[in-house]
Amino acid sequence: MNAKIFKAYDIRGIYGTDFDEQDAYAIGRATVDFLGCQRLAVGRDARISSPVLFESFTRGAMEAGAHILDLGVITTPMVYFAAGRLDIDAAVSITASHNPPEYNGMKICLRGALPVGEASGLSAIRDIAIAGKFKTPETVGSLTPEDIKPAYYGFFSSFAELKDHHFSLVIDTANAMGVLELPIYEQLSENLTLVRLYDDLSHPFSAHEANPLNTQTLDELREKVVRCQAHLGIAYDGDADRIGFVDETGLIIPMDLVTALLAKEVLKKKPGSTILYDLRSSRSVKEFIEENGGRALECRVGHAFIKKQMRETGAIFAGELSGHYYFEENSLAEAGTLPALLLLNLMVETGQPISQLVSETKRYFHSGEINSEVRDKDEILTKLRLHYADGKQHELDGLKVDYTDWWFNVRPSNTEPLLRLNLEASTPEQLAIKQAELLSLIRS
């Protein structure tokens, strides 16, 4: 077993190279030994390696004494849904998200979809699995099938408030797990015309990369939306815990601006609530949340940190620049199709196309994330602290410096020799000047 498959938030690597079924067995035993769980729900994606990994992992978990609820082939948000509603101690999704088909892995959470990351147990599970020294249980566990999908579909389709409006949607599921989110739209068939792209799970992960953060993967969706005169384009990532959108003109909607629009919708039902937004987001996101009666709080990058801060602050919703959106309705976890339904509701309520709604939130000019390979990350961060000492500095996640009419954030990668830069300015000219200035400092 390659110890590097244990990441900050999950387990992920190339099946047959980085880990195999014997390792999955050891991880199953170690998970139950460390967490002490008696009832464990396990779902899996449709990768070719998922059935054998499921069998090995659950065999290890059962031999450690756990009773397994077999959730079958499902999305990661469905696993979170199960973790929030079933009588279980923990849940596992066997998936490698948007990674290529030769990859696989696991995401582990506790009851209530509380994530198990490196700092909250994943490193201990790694050490136990590698050592191979397991506890001897009093009894061996068993396995029972549990179909959570009907309850999931019924629950989330109930959020649609489309009335007598009709929408045309283009949905790209990339032959990945987003295919299993489509029945929610089908339950709303009186209101929706669906144009599907790559919805064949019999050839899983065989289309383009299932990653809406990679703008190139959205090219076909953008073209199809314009050609079909659709109201909205929707793209899912590999395990359907991220979602991206294209407006009716074929333009990609920035994911931080989606956070702003979703915040407006959730605040209608719970005015005054706390909303978290990724610290890389446009300044307009905070402004928009506050204008719509919410309490806006900045959060660091990463789902484990965000879910923890949501619990600590009582936040009901959070949005991340990567396309993760977290809702209290799904135990403060990602909720698959719910962002799409809420955007449709907003279009119904305002009578405006999605492009018009987005334009209300687009007030500044944002660089997007720019990566730079550096030899000494700490040295560069120190240089930036000194150079921009006249700005308002924060170190919630890397270094963020605020000025009246522009800001930047530089974050070190946890796994690579990279610094990640995001900046925003009031004018495109100022953005270009500050971007060149920062990159010169970072790369020199």
CSV table of N, CA and C in Angstrom, one decimal, residues 293-401:
chain,number,residue,atom,x,y,z
A,293,GLY,N,-29.9,40.2,3.4
A,293,GLY,CA,-30.2,40.0,4.8
A,293,GLY,C,-29.5,38.9,5.5
A,294,GLY,N,-28.4,38.4,4.9
A,294,GLY,CA,-27.6,37.4,5.5
A,294,GLY,C,-26.4,37.9,6.3
A,295,ARG,N,-25.8,37.0,7.1
A,295,ARG,CA,-24.6,37.2,7.8
A,295,ARG,C,-23.5,36.5,7.0
A,296,ALA,N,-22.6,37.2,6.4
A,296,ALA,CA,-21.6,36.6,5.5
A,296,ALA,C,-20.3,36.4,6.3
A,297,LEU,N,-19.8,35.2,6.3
A,297,LEU,CA,-18.5,34.8,6.9
A,297,LEU,C,-17.6,34.2,5.9
A,298,GLU,N,-16.3,34.6,5.9
A,298,GLU,CA,-15.3,34.0,5.0
A,298,GLU,C,-14.9,32.7,5.6
A,299,CYS,N,-14.5,31.7,4.7
A,299,CYS,CA,-14.1,30.4,5.2
A,299,CYS,C,-12.9,30.0,4.4
A,300,ARG,N,-12.0,29.1,4.9
A,300,ARG,CA,-10.9,28.6,4.2
A,300,ARG,C,-11.3,27.5,3.2
A,301,VAL,N,-10.4,27.2,2.4
A,301,VAL,CA,-10.7,26.2,1.3
A,301,VAL,C,-10.6,24.8,1.9
A,302,GLY,N,-11.5,23.9,1.4
A,302,GLY,CA,-11.5,22.5,1.8
A,302,GLY,C,-12.8,22.1,2.5
A,303,HIS,N,-13.4,21.0,2.1
A,303,HIS,CA,-14.7,20.6,2.6
A,303,HIS,C,-14.7,20.3,4.1
A,304,ALA,N,-13.6,19.7,4.6
A,304,ALA,CA,-13.6,19.4,6.0
A,304,ALA,C,-13.6,20.7,6.9
A,305,PHE,N,-12.8,21.7,6.5
A,305,PHE,CA,-12.8,22.9,7.2
A,305,PHE,C,-14.1,23.7,7.1
A,306,ILE,N,-14.7,23.7,5.9
A,306,ILE,CA,-16.0,24.4,5.8
A,306,ILE,C,-17.1,23.7,6.6
A,307,LYS,N,-17.2,22.4,6.5
A,307,LYS,CA,-18.2,21.7,7.3
A,307,LYS,C,-18.0,22.0,8.8
A,308,LYS,N,-16.8,22.0,9.2
A,308,LYS,CA,-16.5,22.3,10.7
A,308,LYS,C,-17.0,23.7,11.0
A,309,GLN,N,-16.6,24.6,10.2
A,309,GLN,CA,-17.0,26.0,10.5
A,309,GLN,C,-18.5,26.2,10.4
A,310,MET,N,-19.2,25.5,9.5
A,310,MET,CA,-20.6,25.6,9.5
A,310,MET,C,-21.2,25.2,10.8
A,311,ARG,N,-20.7,24.1,11.3
A,311,ARG,CA,-21.2,23.6,12.6
A,311,ARG,C,-20.9,24.6,13.8
A,312,GLU,N,-19.8,25.2,13.7
A,312,GLU,CA,-19.4,26.1,14.8
A,312,GLU,C,-20.1,27.5,14.7
A,313,THR,N,-20.5,27.9,13.5
A,313,THR,CA,-21.2,29.2,13.4
A,313,THR,C,-22.7,29.1,13.2
A,314,GLY,N,-23.2,27.9,13.0
A,314,GLY,CA,-24.6,27.7,12.7
A,314,GLY,C,-25.0,28.1,11.3
A,315,ALA,N,-24.1,28.1,10.4
A,315,ALA,CA,-24.3,28.5,9.0
A,315,ALA,C,-25.3,27.4,8.4
A,316,ILE,N,-26.2,27.9,7.5
A,316,ILE,CA,-27.1,27.0,6.8
A,316,ILE,C,-26.7,26.7,5.4
A,317,PHE,N,-25.7,27.4,4.9
A,317,PHE,CA,-25.3,27.2,3.5
A,317,PHE,C,-23.9,27.7,3.3
A,318,ALA,N,-23.1,27.1,2.5
A,318,ALA,CA,-21.7,27.5,2.2
A,318,ALA,C,-21.4,27.2,0.7
A,319,GLY,N,-20.6,28.0,0.1
A,319,GLY,CA,-20.2,27.8,-1.3
A,319,GLY,C,-18.7,27.9,-1.5
A,320,GLU,N,-18.2,27.0,-2.3
A,320,GLU,CA,-16.7,27.0,-2.6
A,320,GLU,C,-16.5,27.2,-4.1
A,321,LEU,N,-15.3,27.8,-4.4
A,321,LEU,CA,-15.0,28.2,-5.7
A,321,LEU,C,-14.8,27.0,-6.6
A,322,SER,N,-14.7,25.8,-6.1
A,322,SER,CA,-14.5,24.6,-6.8
A,322,SER,C,-15.9,24.0,-7.3
A,323,GLY,N,-17.0,24.6,-6.9
A,323,GLY,CA,-18.3,24.0,-7.2
A,323,GLY,C,-18.9,23.1,-6.2
A,324,HIS,N,-18.3,23.1,-5.0
A,324,HIS,CA,-19.0,22.4,-3.9
A,324,HIS,C,-19.9,23.4,-3.2
A,325,TYR,N,-21.2,23.0,-3.0
A,325,TYR,CA,-22.1,23.8,-2.3
A,325,TYR,C,-22.7,22.9,-1.2
A,326,TYR,N,-22.8,23.5,0.0
A,326,TYR,CA,-23.1,22.7,1.2
A,326,TYR,C,-24.4,23.3,1.8
A,327,PHE,N,-25.3,22.4,2.1
A,327,PHE,CA,-26.6,22.7,2.6
A,327,PHE,C,-27.0,22.0,3.9
A,328,GLU,N,-27.7,22.8,4.8
A,328,GLU,CA,-28.1,22.2,6.0
A,328,GLU,C,-29.1,21.0,5.7
A,329,GLU,N,-29.8,21.1,4.6
A,329,GLU,CA,-30.8,20.1,4.3
A,329,GLU,C,-30.2,18.7,4.0
A,330,ASN,N,-28.9,18.7,3.7
A,330,ASN,CA,-28.2,17.4,3.6
A,330,ASN,C,-27.1,17.3,4.6
A,331,SER,N,-27.4,17.6,5.8
A,331,SER,CA,-26.4,17.5,6.9
A,331,SER,C,-25.2,18.3,6.7
A,332,LEU,N,-25.3,19.5,6.2
A,332,LEU,CA,-24.2,20.5,5.9
A,332,LEU,C,-23.2,19.9,4.9
A,333,ALA,N,-23.7,19.0,4.0
A,333,ALA,CA,-22.9,18.4,3.0
A,333,ALA,C,-23.4,18.8,1.6
A,334,GLU,N,-22.7,18.4,0.6
A,334,GLU,CA,-23.1,18.6,-0.8
A,334,GLU,C,-24.4,17.9,-1.1
A,335,ALA,N,-25.2,18.6,-1.9
A,335,ALA,CA,-26.6,18.1,-2.1
A,335,ALA,C,-26.9,17.8,-3.6
A,336,GLY,N,-25.9,17.4,-4.4
A,336,GLY,CA,-26.2,17.0,-5.8
A,336,GLY,C,-26.9,18.1,-6.6
A,337,THR,N,-28.2,17.8,-6.9
A,337,THR,CA,-28.9,18.6,-7.8
A,337,THR,C,-29.6,19.8,-7.2
A,338,LEU,N,-29.6,20.0,-5.9
A,338,LEU,CA,-30.3,21.1,-5.2
A,338,LEU,C,-29.9,22.4,-5.7
A,339,PRO,N,-28.6,22.7,-6.0
A,339,PRO,CA,-28.2,24.0,-6.5
A,339,PRO,C,-29.0,24.4,-7.8
A,340,ALA,N,-29.1,23.4,-8.7
A,340,ALA,CA,-29.8,23.6,-10.0
A,340,ALA,C,-31.3,23.9,-9.7
A,341,LEU,N,-31.9,23.2,-8.8
A,341,LEU,CA,-33.3,23.5,-8.5
A,341,LEU,C,-33.5,24.9,-7.9
A,342,LEU,N,-32.6,25.3,-7.1
A,342,LEU,CA,-32.7,26.6,-6.5
A,342,LEU,C,-32.5,27.7,-7.5
A,343,LEU,N,-31.6,27.5,-8.4
A,343,LEU,CA,-31.5,28.5,-9.5
A,343,LEU,C,-32.7,28.6,-10.4
A,344,LEU,N,-33.3,27.5,-10.7
A,344,LEU,CA,-34.6,27.5,-11.4
A,344,LEU,C,-35.7,28.2,-10.6
A,345,ASN,N,-35.7,28.0,-9.3
A,345,ASN,CA,-36.7,28.7,-8.5
A,345,ASN,C,-36.5,30.2,-8.6
A,346,LEU,N,-35.3,30.6,-8.5
A,346,LEU,CA,-34.9,32.0,-8.6
A,346,LEU,C,-35.3,32.6,-9.9
A,347,MET,N,-35.2,31.9,-11.0
A,347,MET,CA,-35.6,32.4,-12.3
A,347,MET,C,-37.1,32.5,-12.4
A,348,VAL,N,-37.8,31.6,-11.7
A,348,VAL,CA,-39.3,31.6,-11.7
A,348,VAL,C,-39.7,32.9,-10.9
A,349,GLU,N,-39.1,33.1,-9.8
A,349,GLU,CA,-39.6,34.2,-8.9
A,349,GLU,C,-39.3,35.6,-9.5
A,350,THR,N,-38.2,35.7,-10.2
A,350,THR,CA,-37.8,37.0,-10.7
A,350,THR,C,-38.3,37.2,-12.2
A,351,GLY,N,-38.6,36.1,-12.9
A,351,GLY,CA,-38.9,36.2,-14.3
A,351,GLY,C,-37.7,36.6,-15.2
A,352,GLN,N,-36.5,36.5,-14.6
A,352,GLN,CA,-35.3,36.9,-15.4
A,352,GLN,C,-34.5,35.7,-15.8
A,353,PRO,N,-33.9,35.8,-17.0
A,353,PRO,CA,-32.9,34.7,-17.4
A,353,PRO,C,-31.8,34.6,-16.4
A,354,ILE,N,-31.1,33.5,-16.4
A,354,ILE,CA,-30.0,33.3,-15.5
A,354,ILE,C,-28.9,34.3,-15.8
A,355,SER,N,-28.6,34.7,-17.0
A,355,SER,CA,-27.6,35.7,-17.3
A,355,SER,C,-27.8,37.0,-16.6
A,356,GLN,N,-29.1,37.4,-16.6
A,356,GLN,CA,-29.4,38.7,-15.9
A,356,GLN,C,-29.2,38.6,-14.4
A,357,LEU,N,-29.6,37.5,-13.8
A,357,LEU,CA,-29.4,37.3,-12.4
A,357,LEU,C,-27.9,37.3,-12.1
A,358,VAL,N,-27.1,36.7,-12.9
A,358,VAL,CA,-25.6,36.7,-12.7
A,358,VAL,C,-25.1,38.1,-12.8
A,359,SER,N,-25.6,38.9,-13.8
A,359,SER,CA,-25.0,40.2,-14.0
A,359,SER,C,-25.2,41.1,-12.7
A,360,GLU,N,-26.2,40.8,-11.9
A,360,GLU,CA,-26.4,41.6,-10.7
A,360,GLU,C,-25.3,41.4,-9.7
A,361,THR,N,-24.6,40.2,-9.8
A,361,THR,CA,-23.6,39.9,-8.8
A,361,THR,C,-22.2,40.2,-9.3
A,362,LYS,N,-22.0,40.4,-10.6
A,362,LYS,CA,-20.7,40.6,-11.2
A,362,LYS,C,-20.3,42.1,-11.2
A,363,ARG,N,-19.6,42.4,-10.2
A,363,ARG,CA,-19.2,43.9,-9.9
A,363,ARG,C,-17.8,44.2,-10.1
A,364,TYR,N,-16.9,43.2,-10.1
A,364,TYR,CA,-15.5,43.3,-10.1
A,364,TYR,C,-14.8,42.4,-11.1
A,365,PHE,N,-13.5,42.5,-11.2
A,365,PHE,CA,-12.8,41.7,-12.2
A,365,PHE,C,-11.8,40.8,-11.5
A,366,HIS,N,-12.0,39.5,-11.8
A,366,HIS,CA,-11.4,38.4,-11.0
A,366,HIS,C,-10.4,37.7,-11.9
A,367,SER,N,-9.3,37.3,-11.4
A,367,SER,CA,-8.2,36.6,-12.2
A,367,SER,C,-8.5,35.1,-12.4
A,368,GLY,N,-9.3,34.5,-11.5
A,368,GLY,CA,-9.2,33.1,-11.5
A,368,GLY,C,-8.0,32.6,-10.8
A,369,GLU,N,-7.8,31.3,-10.6
A,369,GLU,CA,-6.7,30.8,-9.8
A,369,GLU,C,-5.5,30.6,-10.7
A,370,ILE,N,-4.3,31.1,-10.3
A,370,ILE,CA,-3.1,31.1,-11.1
A,370,ILE,C,-2.0,30.3,-10.3
A,371,ASN,N,-1.5,29.2,-10.8
A,371,ASN,CA,-0.5,28.5,-10.1
A,371,ASN,C,0.9,28.8,-10.5
A,372,SER,N,1.8,28.9,-9.6
A,372,SER,CA,3.2,29.2,-9.8
A,372,SER,C,4.0,28.1,-9.1
A,373,GLU,N,5.0,27.5,-9.8
A,373,GLU,CA,5.9,26.6,-9.1
A,373,GLU,C,7.0,27.3,-8.5
A,374,VAL,N,7.3,27.1,-7.2
A,374,VAL,CA,8.3,27.8,-6.5
A,374,VAL,C,9.2,26.9,-5.7
A,375,ARG,N,10.4,27.3,-5.3
A,375,ARG,CA,11.3,26.4,-4.6
A,375,ARG,C,11.0,26.5,-3.1
A,376,ASP,N,10.7,27.7,-2.6
A,376,ASP,CA,10.5,27.9,-1.2
A,376,ASP,C,9.2,28.7,-0.9
A,377,LYS,N,8.1,28.0,-0.6
A,377,LYS,CA,6.8,28.7,-0.5
A,377,LYS,C,6.8,29.7,0.7
A,378,ASP,N,7.4,29.3,1.8
A,378,ASP,CA,7.4,30.2,3.0
A,378,ASP,C,8.2,31.5,2.7
A,379,GLU,N,9.3,31.3,2.0
A,379,GLU,CA,10.1,32.5,1.6
A,379,GLU,C,9.3,33.5,0.8
A,380,ILE,N,8.6,33.0,-0.2
A,380,ILE,CA,7.8,33.9,-1.0
A,380,ILE,C,6.7,34.6,-0.2
A,381,LEU,N,6.0,33.8,0.6
A,381,LEU,CA,5.0,34.4,1.5
A,381,LEU,C,5.5,35.5,2.4
A,382,THR,N,6.7,35.3,2.9
A,382,THR,CA,7.3,36.3,3.7
A,382,THR,C,7.6,37.6,2.9
A,383,LYS,N,8.1,37.4,1.7
A,383,LYS,CA,8.4,38.5,0.8
A,383,LYS,C,7.1,39.3,0.5
A,384,LEU,N,6.0,38.6,0.3
A,384,LEU,CA,4.7,39.2,0.0
A,384,LEU,C,4.2,40.0,1.2
A,385,ARG,N,4.3,39.4,2.4
A,385,ARG,CA,3.9,40.1,3.6
A,385,ARG,C,4.6,41.4,3.8
A,386,LEU,N,5.9,41.5,3.5
A,386,LEU,CA,6.7,42.7,3.6
A,386,LEU,C,6.3,43.7,2.6
A,387,HIS,N,6.2,43.2,1.3
A,387,HIS,CA,5.9,44.1,0.2
A,387,HIS,C,4.5,44.8,0.3
A,388,TYR,N,3.6,44.0,0.9
A,388,TYR,CA,2.2,44.6,1.0
A,388,TYR,C,1.8,44.8,2.4
A,389,ALA,N,2.8,45.4,3.2
A,389,ALA,CA,2.6,45.6,4.6
A,389,ALA,C,1.5,46.7,4.9
A,390,ASP,N,1.3,47.6,3.9
A,390,ASP,CA,0.3,48.6,4.0
A,390,ASP,C,-1.1,48.2,3.8
A,391,GLY,N,-1.3,46.9,3.4
A,391,GLY,CA,-2.7,46.4,3.2
A,391,GLY,C,-3.2,45.7,4.5
A,392,LYS,N,-4.5,45.4,4.5
A,392,LYS,CA,-5.0,44.7,5.6
A,392,LYS,C,-4.8,43.2,5.4
A,393,GLN,N,-4.0,42.6,6.2
A,393,GLN,CA,-3.5,41.2,6.0
A,393,GLN,C,-4.3,40.2,6.9
A,394,HIS,N,-4.6,39.0,6.3
A,394,HIS,CA,-5.3,38.0,7.0
A,394,HIS,C,-4.6,36.7,6.7
A,395,GLU,N,-4.6,35.7,7.6
A,395,GLU,CA,-3.9,34.4,7.3
A,395,GLU,C,-4.8,33.3,7.7
A,396,LEU,N,-6.1,33.4,7.3
A,396,LEU,CA,-7.0,32.3,7.5
A,396,LEU,C,-6.6,31.1,6.7
A,397,ASP,N,-6.2,31.3,5.5
A,397,ASP,CA,-5.7,30.3,4.5
A,397,ASP,C,-4.7,30.9,3.6
A,398,GLY,N,-3.4,30.7,3.9
A,398,GLY,CA,-2.4,31.3,3.2
A,398,GLY,C,-2.3,32.8,3.6
A,399,LEU,N,-2.1,33.7,2.6
A,399,LEU,CA,-2.0,35.1,2.9
A,399,LEU,C,-3.0,35.8,2.0
A,400,LYS,N,-3.9,36.6,2.7
A,400,LYS,CA,-4.8,37.5,2.0
A,400,LYS,C,-4.6,38.9,2.4
A,401,VAL,N,-4.5,39.8,1.4
A,401,VAL,CA,-4.3,41.2,1.6
A,401,VAL,C,-5.4,42.0,0.9
